[in-house]
mmCIF file of C-alpha atoms in Angstrom:
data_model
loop_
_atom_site.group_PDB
_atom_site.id
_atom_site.type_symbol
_atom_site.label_atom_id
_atom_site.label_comp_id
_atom_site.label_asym_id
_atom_site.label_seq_id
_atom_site.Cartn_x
_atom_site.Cartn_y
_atom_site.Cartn_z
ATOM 1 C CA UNK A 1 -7.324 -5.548 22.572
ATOM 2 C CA UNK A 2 -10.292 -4.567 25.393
ATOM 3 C CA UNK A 3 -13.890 -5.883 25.549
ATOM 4 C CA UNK A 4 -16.342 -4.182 27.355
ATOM 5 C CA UNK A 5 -17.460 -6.226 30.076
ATOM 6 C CA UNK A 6 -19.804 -6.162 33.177
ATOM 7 C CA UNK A 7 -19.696 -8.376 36.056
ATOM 8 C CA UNK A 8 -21.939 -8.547 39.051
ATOM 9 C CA UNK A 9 -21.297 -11.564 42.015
ATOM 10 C CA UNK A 10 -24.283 -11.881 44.617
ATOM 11 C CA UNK A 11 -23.722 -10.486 47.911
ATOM 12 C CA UNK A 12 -21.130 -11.829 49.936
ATOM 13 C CA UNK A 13 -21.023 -12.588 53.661
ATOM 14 C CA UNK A 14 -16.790 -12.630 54.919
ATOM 15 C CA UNK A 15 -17.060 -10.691 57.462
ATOM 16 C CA UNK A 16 -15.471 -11.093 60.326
ATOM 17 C CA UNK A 17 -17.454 -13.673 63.035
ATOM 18 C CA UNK A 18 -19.779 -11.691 65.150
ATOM 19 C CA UNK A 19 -19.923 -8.902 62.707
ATOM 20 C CA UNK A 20 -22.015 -7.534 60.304
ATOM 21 C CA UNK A 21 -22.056 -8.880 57.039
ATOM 22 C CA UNK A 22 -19.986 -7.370 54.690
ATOM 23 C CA UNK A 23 -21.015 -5.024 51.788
ATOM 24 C CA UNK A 24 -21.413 -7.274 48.590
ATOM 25 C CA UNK A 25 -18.586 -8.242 46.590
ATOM 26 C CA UNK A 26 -18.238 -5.674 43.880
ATOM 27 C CA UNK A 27 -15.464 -7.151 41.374
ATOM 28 C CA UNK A 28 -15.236 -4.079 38.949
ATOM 29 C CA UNK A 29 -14.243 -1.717 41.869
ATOM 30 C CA UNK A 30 -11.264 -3.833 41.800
ATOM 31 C CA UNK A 31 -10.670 -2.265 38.350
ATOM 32 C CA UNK A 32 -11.031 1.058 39.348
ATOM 33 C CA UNK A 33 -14.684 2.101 38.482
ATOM 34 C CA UNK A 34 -17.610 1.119 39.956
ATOM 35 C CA UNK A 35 -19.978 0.838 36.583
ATOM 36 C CA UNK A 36 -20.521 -1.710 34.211
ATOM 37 C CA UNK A 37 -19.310 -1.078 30.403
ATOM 38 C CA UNK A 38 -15.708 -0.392 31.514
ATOM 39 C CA UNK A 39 -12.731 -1.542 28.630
ATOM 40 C CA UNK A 40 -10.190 -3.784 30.022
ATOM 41 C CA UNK A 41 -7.313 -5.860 28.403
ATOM 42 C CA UNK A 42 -7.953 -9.666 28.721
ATOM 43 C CA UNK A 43 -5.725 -10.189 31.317
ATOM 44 C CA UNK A 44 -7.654 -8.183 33.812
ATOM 45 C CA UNK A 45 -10.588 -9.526 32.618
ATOM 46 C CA UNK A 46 -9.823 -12.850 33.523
ATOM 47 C CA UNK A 47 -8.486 -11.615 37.477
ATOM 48 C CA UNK A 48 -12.061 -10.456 38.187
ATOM 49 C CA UNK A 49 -13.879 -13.012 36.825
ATOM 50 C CA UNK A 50 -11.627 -15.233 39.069
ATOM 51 C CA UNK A 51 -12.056 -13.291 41.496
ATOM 52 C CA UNK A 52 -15.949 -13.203 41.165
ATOM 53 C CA UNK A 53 -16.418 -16.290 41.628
ATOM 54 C CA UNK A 54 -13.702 -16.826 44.098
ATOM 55 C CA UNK A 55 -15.567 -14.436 46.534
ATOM 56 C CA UNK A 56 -19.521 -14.709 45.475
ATOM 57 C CA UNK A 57 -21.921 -15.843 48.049
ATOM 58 C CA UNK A 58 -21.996 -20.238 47.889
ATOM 59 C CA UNK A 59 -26.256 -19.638 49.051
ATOM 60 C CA UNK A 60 -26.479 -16.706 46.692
ATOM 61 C CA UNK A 61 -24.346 -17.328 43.542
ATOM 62 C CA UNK A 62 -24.040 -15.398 40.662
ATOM 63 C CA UNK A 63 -26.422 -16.013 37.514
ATOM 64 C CA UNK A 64 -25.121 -19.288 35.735
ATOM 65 C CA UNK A 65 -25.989 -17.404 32.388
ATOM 66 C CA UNK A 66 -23.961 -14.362 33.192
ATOM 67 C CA UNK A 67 -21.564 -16.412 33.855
ATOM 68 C CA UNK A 68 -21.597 -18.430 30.733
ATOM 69 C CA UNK A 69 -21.845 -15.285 28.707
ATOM 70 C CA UNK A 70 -19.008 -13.929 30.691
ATOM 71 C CA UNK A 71 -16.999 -16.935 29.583
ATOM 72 C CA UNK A 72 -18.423 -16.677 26.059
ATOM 73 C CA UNK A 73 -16.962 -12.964 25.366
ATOM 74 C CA UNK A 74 -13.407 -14.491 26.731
ATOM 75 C CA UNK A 75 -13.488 -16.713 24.476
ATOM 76 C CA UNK A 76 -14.614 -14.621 21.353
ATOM 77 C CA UNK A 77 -11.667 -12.145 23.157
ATOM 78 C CA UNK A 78 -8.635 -15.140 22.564
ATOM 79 C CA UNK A 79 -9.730 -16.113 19.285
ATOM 80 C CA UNK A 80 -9.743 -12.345 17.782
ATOM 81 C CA UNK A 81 -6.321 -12.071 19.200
ATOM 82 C CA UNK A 82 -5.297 -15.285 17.734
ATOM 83 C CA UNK A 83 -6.427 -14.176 14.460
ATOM 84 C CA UNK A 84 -5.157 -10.931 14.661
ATOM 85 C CA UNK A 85 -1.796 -12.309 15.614
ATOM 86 C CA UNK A 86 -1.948 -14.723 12.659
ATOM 87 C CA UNK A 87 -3.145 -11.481 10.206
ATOM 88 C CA UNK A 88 0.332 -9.720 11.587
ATOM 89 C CA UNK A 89 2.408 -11.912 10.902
ATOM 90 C CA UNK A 90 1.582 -13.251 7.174
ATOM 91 C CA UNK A 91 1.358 -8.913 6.679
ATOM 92 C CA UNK A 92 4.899 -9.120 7.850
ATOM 93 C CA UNK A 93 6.058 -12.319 5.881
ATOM 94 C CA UNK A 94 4.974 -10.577 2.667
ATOM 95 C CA UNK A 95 6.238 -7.356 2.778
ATOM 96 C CA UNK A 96 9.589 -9.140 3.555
ATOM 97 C CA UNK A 97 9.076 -11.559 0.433
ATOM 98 C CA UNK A 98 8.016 -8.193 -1.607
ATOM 99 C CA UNK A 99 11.010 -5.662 0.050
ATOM 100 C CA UNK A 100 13.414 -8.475 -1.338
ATOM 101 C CA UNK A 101 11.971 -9.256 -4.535
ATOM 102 C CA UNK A 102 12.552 -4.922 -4.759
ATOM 103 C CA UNK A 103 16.211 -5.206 -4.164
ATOM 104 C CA UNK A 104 16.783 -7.522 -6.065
ATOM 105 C CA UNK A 105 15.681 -4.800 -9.423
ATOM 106 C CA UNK A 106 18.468 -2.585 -8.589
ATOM 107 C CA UNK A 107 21.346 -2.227 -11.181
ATOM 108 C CA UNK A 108 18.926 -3.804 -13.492
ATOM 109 C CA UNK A 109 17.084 -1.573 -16.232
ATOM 110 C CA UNK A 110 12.845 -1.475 -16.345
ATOM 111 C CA UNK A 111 10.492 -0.543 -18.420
ATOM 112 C CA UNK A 112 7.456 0.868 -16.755
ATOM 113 C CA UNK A 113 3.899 2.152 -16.919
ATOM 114 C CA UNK A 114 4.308 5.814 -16.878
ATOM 115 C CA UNK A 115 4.430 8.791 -18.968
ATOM 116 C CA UNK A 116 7.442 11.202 -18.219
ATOM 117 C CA UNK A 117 10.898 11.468 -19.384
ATOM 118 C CA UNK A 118 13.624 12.998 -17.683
ATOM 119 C CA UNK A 119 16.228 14.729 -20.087
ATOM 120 C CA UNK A 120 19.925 15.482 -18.702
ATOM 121 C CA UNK A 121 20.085 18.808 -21.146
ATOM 122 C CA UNK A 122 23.039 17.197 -23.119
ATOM 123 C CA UNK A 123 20.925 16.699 -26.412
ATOM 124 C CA UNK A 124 21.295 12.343 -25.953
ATOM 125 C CA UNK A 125 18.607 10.531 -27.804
ATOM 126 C CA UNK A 126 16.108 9.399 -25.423
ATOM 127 C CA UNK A 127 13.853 6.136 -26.292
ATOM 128 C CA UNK A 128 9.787 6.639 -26.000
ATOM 129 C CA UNK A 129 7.765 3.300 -26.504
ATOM 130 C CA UNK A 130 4.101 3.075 -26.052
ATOM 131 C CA UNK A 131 1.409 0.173 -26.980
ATOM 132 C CA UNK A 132 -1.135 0.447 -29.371
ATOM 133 C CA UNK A 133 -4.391 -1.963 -28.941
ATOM 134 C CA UNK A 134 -4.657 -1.807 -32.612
ATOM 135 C CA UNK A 135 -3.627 -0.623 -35.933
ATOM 136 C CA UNK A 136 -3.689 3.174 -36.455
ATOM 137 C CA UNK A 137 -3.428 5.305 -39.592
ATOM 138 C CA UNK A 138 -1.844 8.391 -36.830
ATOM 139 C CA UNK A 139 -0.004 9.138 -34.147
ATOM 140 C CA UNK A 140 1.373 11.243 -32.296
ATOM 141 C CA UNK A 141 3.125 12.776 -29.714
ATOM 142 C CA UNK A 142 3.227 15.859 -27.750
ATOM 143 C CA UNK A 143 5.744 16.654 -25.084
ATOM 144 C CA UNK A 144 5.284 18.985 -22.348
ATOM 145 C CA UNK A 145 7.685 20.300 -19.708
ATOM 146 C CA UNK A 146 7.242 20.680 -16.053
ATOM 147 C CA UNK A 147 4.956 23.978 -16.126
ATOM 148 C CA UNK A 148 2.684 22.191 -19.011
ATOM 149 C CA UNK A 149 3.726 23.848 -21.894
ATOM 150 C CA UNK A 150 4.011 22.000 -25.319
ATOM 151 C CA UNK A 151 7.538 21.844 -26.461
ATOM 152 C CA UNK A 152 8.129 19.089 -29.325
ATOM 153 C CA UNK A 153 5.342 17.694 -31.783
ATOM 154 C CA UNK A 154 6.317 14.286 -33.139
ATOM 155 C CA UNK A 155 4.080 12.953 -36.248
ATOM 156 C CA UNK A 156 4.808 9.423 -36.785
ATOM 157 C CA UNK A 157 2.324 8.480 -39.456
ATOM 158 C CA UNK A 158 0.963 5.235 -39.341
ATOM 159 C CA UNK A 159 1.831 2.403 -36.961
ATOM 160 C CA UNK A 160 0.714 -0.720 -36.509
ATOM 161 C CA UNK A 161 -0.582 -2.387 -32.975
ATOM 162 C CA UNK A 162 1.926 -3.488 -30.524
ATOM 163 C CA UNK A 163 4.686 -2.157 -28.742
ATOM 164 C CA UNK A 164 6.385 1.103 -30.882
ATOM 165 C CA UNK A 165 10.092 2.368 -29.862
ATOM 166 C CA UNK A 166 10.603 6.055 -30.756
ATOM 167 C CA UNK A 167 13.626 7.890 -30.847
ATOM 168 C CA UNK A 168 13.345 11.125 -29.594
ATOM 169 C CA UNK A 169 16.766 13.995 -29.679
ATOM 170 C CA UNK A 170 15.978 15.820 -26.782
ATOM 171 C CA UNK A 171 14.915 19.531 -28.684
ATOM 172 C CA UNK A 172 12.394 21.811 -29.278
ATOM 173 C CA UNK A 173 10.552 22.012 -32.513
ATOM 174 C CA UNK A 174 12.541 24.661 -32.923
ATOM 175 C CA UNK A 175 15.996 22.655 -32.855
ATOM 176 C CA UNK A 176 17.233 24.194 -29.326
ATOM 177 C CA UNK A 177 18.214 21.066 -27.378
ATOM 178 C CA UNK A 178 15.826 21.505 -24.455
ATOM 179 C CA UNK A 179 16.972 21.978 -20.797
ATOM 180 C CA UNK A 180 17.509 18.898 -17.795
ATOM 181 C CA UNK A 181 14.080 18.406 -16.148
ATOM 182 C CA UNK A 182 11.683 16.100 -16.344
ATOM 183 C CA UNK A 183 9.028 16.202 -18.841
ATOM 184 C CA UNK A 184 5.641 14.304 -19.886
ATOM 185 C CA UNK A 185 4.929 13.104 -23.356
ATOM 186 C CA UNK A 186 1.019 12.059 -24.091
ATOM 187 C CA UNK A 187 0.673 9.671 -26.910
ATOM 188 C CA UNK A 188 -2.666 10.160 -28.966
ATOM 189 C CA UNK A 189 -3.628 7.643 -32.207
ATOM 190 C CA UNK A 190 -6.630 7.233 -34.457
ATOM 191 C CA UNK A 191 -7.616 4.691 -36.670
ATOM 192 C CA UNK A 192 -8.678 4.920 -40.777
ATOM 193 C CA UNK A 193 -12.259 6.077 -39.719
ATOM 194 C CA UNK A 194 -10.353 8.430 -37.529
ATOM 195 C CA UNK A 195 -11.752 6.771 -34.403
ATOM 196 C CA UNK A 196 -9.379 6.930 -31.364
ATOM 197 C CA UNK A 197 -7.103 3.613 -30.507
ATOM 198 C CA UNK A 198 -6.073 2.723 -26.773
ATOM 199 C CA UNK A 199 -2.618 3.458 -26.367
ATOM 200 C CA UNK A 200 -0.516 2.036 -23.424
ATOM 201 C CA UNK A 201 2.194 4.693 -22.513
ATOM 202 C CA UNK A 202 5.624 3.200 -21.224
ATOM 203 C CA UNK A 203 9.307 4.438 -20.327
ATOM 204 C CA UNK A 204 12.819 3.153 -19.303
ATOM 205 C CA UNK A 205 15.156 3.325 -16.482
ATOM 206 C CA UNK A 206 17.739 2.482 -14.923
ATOM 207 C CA UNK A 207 17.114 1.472 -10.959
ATOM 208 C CA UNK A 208 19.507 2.721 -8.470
ATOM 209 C CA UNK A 209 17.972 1.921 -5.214
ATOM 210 C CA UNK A 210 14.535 0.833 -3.397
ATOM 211 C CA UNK A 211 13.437 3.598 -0.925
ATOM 212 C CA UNK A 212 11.383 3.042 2.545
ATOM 213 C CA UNK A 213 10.439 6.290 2.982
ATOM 214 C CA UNK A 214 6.453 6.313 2.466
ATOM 215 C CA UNK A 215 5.996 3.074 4.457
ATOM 216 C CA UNK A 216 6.170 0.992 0.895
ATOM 217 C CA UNK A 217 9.227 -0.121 -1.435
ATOM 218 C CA UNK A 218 9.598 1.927 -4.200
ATOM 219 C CA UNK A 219 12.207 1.609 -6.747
ATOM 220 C CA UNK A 220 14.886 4.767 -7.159
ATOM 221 C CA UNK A 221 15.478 5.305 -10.803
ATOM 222 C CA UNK A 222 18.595 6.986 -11.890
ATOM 223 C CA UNK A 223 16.685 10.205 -13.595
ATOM 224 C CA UNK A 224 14.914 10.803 -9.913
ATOM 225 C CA UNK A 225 11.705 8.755 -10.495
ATOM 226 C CA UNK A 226 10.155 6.598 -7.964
ATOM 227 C CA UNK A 227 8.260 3.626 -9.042
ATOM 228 C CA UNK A 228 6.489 0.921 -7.057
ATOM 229 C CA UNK A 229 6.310 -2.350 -7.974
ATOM 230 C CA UNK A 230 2.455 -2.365 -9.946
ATOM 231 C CA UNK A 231 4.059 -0.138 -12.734
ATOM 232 C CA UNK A 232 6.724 -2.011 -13.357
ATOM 233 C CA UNK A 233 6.052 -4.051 -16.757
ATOM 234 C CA UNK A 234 9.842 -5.285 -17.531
ATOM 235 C CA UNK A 235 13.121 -5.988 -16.189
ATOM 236 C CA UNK A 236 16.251 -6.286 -18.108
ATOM 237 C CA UNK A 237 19.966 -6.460 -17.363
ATOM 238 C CA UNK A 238 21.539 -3.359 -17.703
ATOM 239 C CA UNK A 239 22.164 -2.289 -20.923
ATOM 240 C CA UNK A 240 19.919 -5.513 -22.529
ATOM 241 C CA UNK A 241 17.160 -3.446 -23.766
ATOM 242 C CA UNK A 242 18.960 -0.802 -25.000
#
């Protein structure tokens, strides 16, 4: 961390006896640069000011509220670094505390805020489950694949609020069993007076791994998805919540 600092001593008189006085003291030629403003680490800034007063003229001394400035912007300097040092390390306690927690999902099964499905192309059921805020007289849902086209319709009728569990074969709504990839299904529900009613989308998985990769934990799901930790909404033992 660098401040930028200027110091000026009065003029100095060490030359040698018999002599002419010596040029004054200038402390930030020591760093390299004759002209005020220049960014040094703390350490150097405390050598010159040392210095400075080490070698400033006793008749002629520098300007006591320089100096006290000076001495000021140290000590703003150590306290930043303190903090800063403090900030690091609680930032480094908690993404320990979080990376574990993250470990500790895999082998378990989650349910989690998101919207796609991956299907392996054997035909398997696959479980949907969504939320709805409130009763509704309508729902339902359209699945897409990967290049956005609509594939399967599902009309469920009425449902009441809460959490709903559909059971979904894995074809077109033409009966084909529909090919491994990953696809999105939107979830769309209106009430008696055919006004539209919040629906929470949700899906399962199983959790393989936690990945590193894009500087954050991220859970590995088994169908290729990668979740972090503010979608997931449950945890299970394997198999539980099947």
């Amino acid at each position: 961390m660098s401040i930028p600092v200027s110091m000026s001593g009065g003029s100095s008189s060490t030359g040698s006896s018999g002599g002419a006085p010596a040029s004054p003291f200038d402390p930030m030629a020591m760093a390299g640069g004759g002209a005020g403003g220049q960014l040094m680490e703390k350490d150097s800034f405390m050598k010159l000011l040392v210095t400075q007063l080490s070698n400033q003229d006793p008749m002629s001394p520098s300007d006591p509220t320089q100096f006290v400035s000076q001495l000021a912007q140290f000590t703003s300097l150590e306290q930043l670094v303190s903090v800063n040092e403090g900030l690091n390390v609680i930032a480094m306690t908690e993404a320990a505390a979080t990376s574990a927690q993250m470990v500790s999902y895999v082998g378990k099964d989650v349910v989690v805020a998101d919207d796609k499905l991956y299907l392996d192309g054997s035909g398997a059921d696959q479980d949907l489950a969504f939320e709805l805020d409130s009763n509704a007289s309508e729902v339902t849902v359209t699945i897409t694949d990967e290049k956005g086209d609509v594939v399967r319709t599902l009309d469920l009728g009425s449902e009441s609020a809460g959490q709903v569990n559909v059971s979904f074969d894995g074809r077109d709504d033409d009966g084909d069993v529909l090919p491994q990839g990953t696809y999105t299904y939107e979830v769309t529900a209106t009430d008696a007076d055919g006004e539209p009613v919040g629906v929470n989308q949700m899906s399962r998985g199983h959790v393989t791994s936690v990945v590193f990769e894009n500087g954050y934990p991220e859970l590995m799901l088994s169908d290729g998805r990668r979740m972090p930790l503010g979608q997931v909404l449950q945890v299970t033992e394997a198999g539980a919540g099947s």
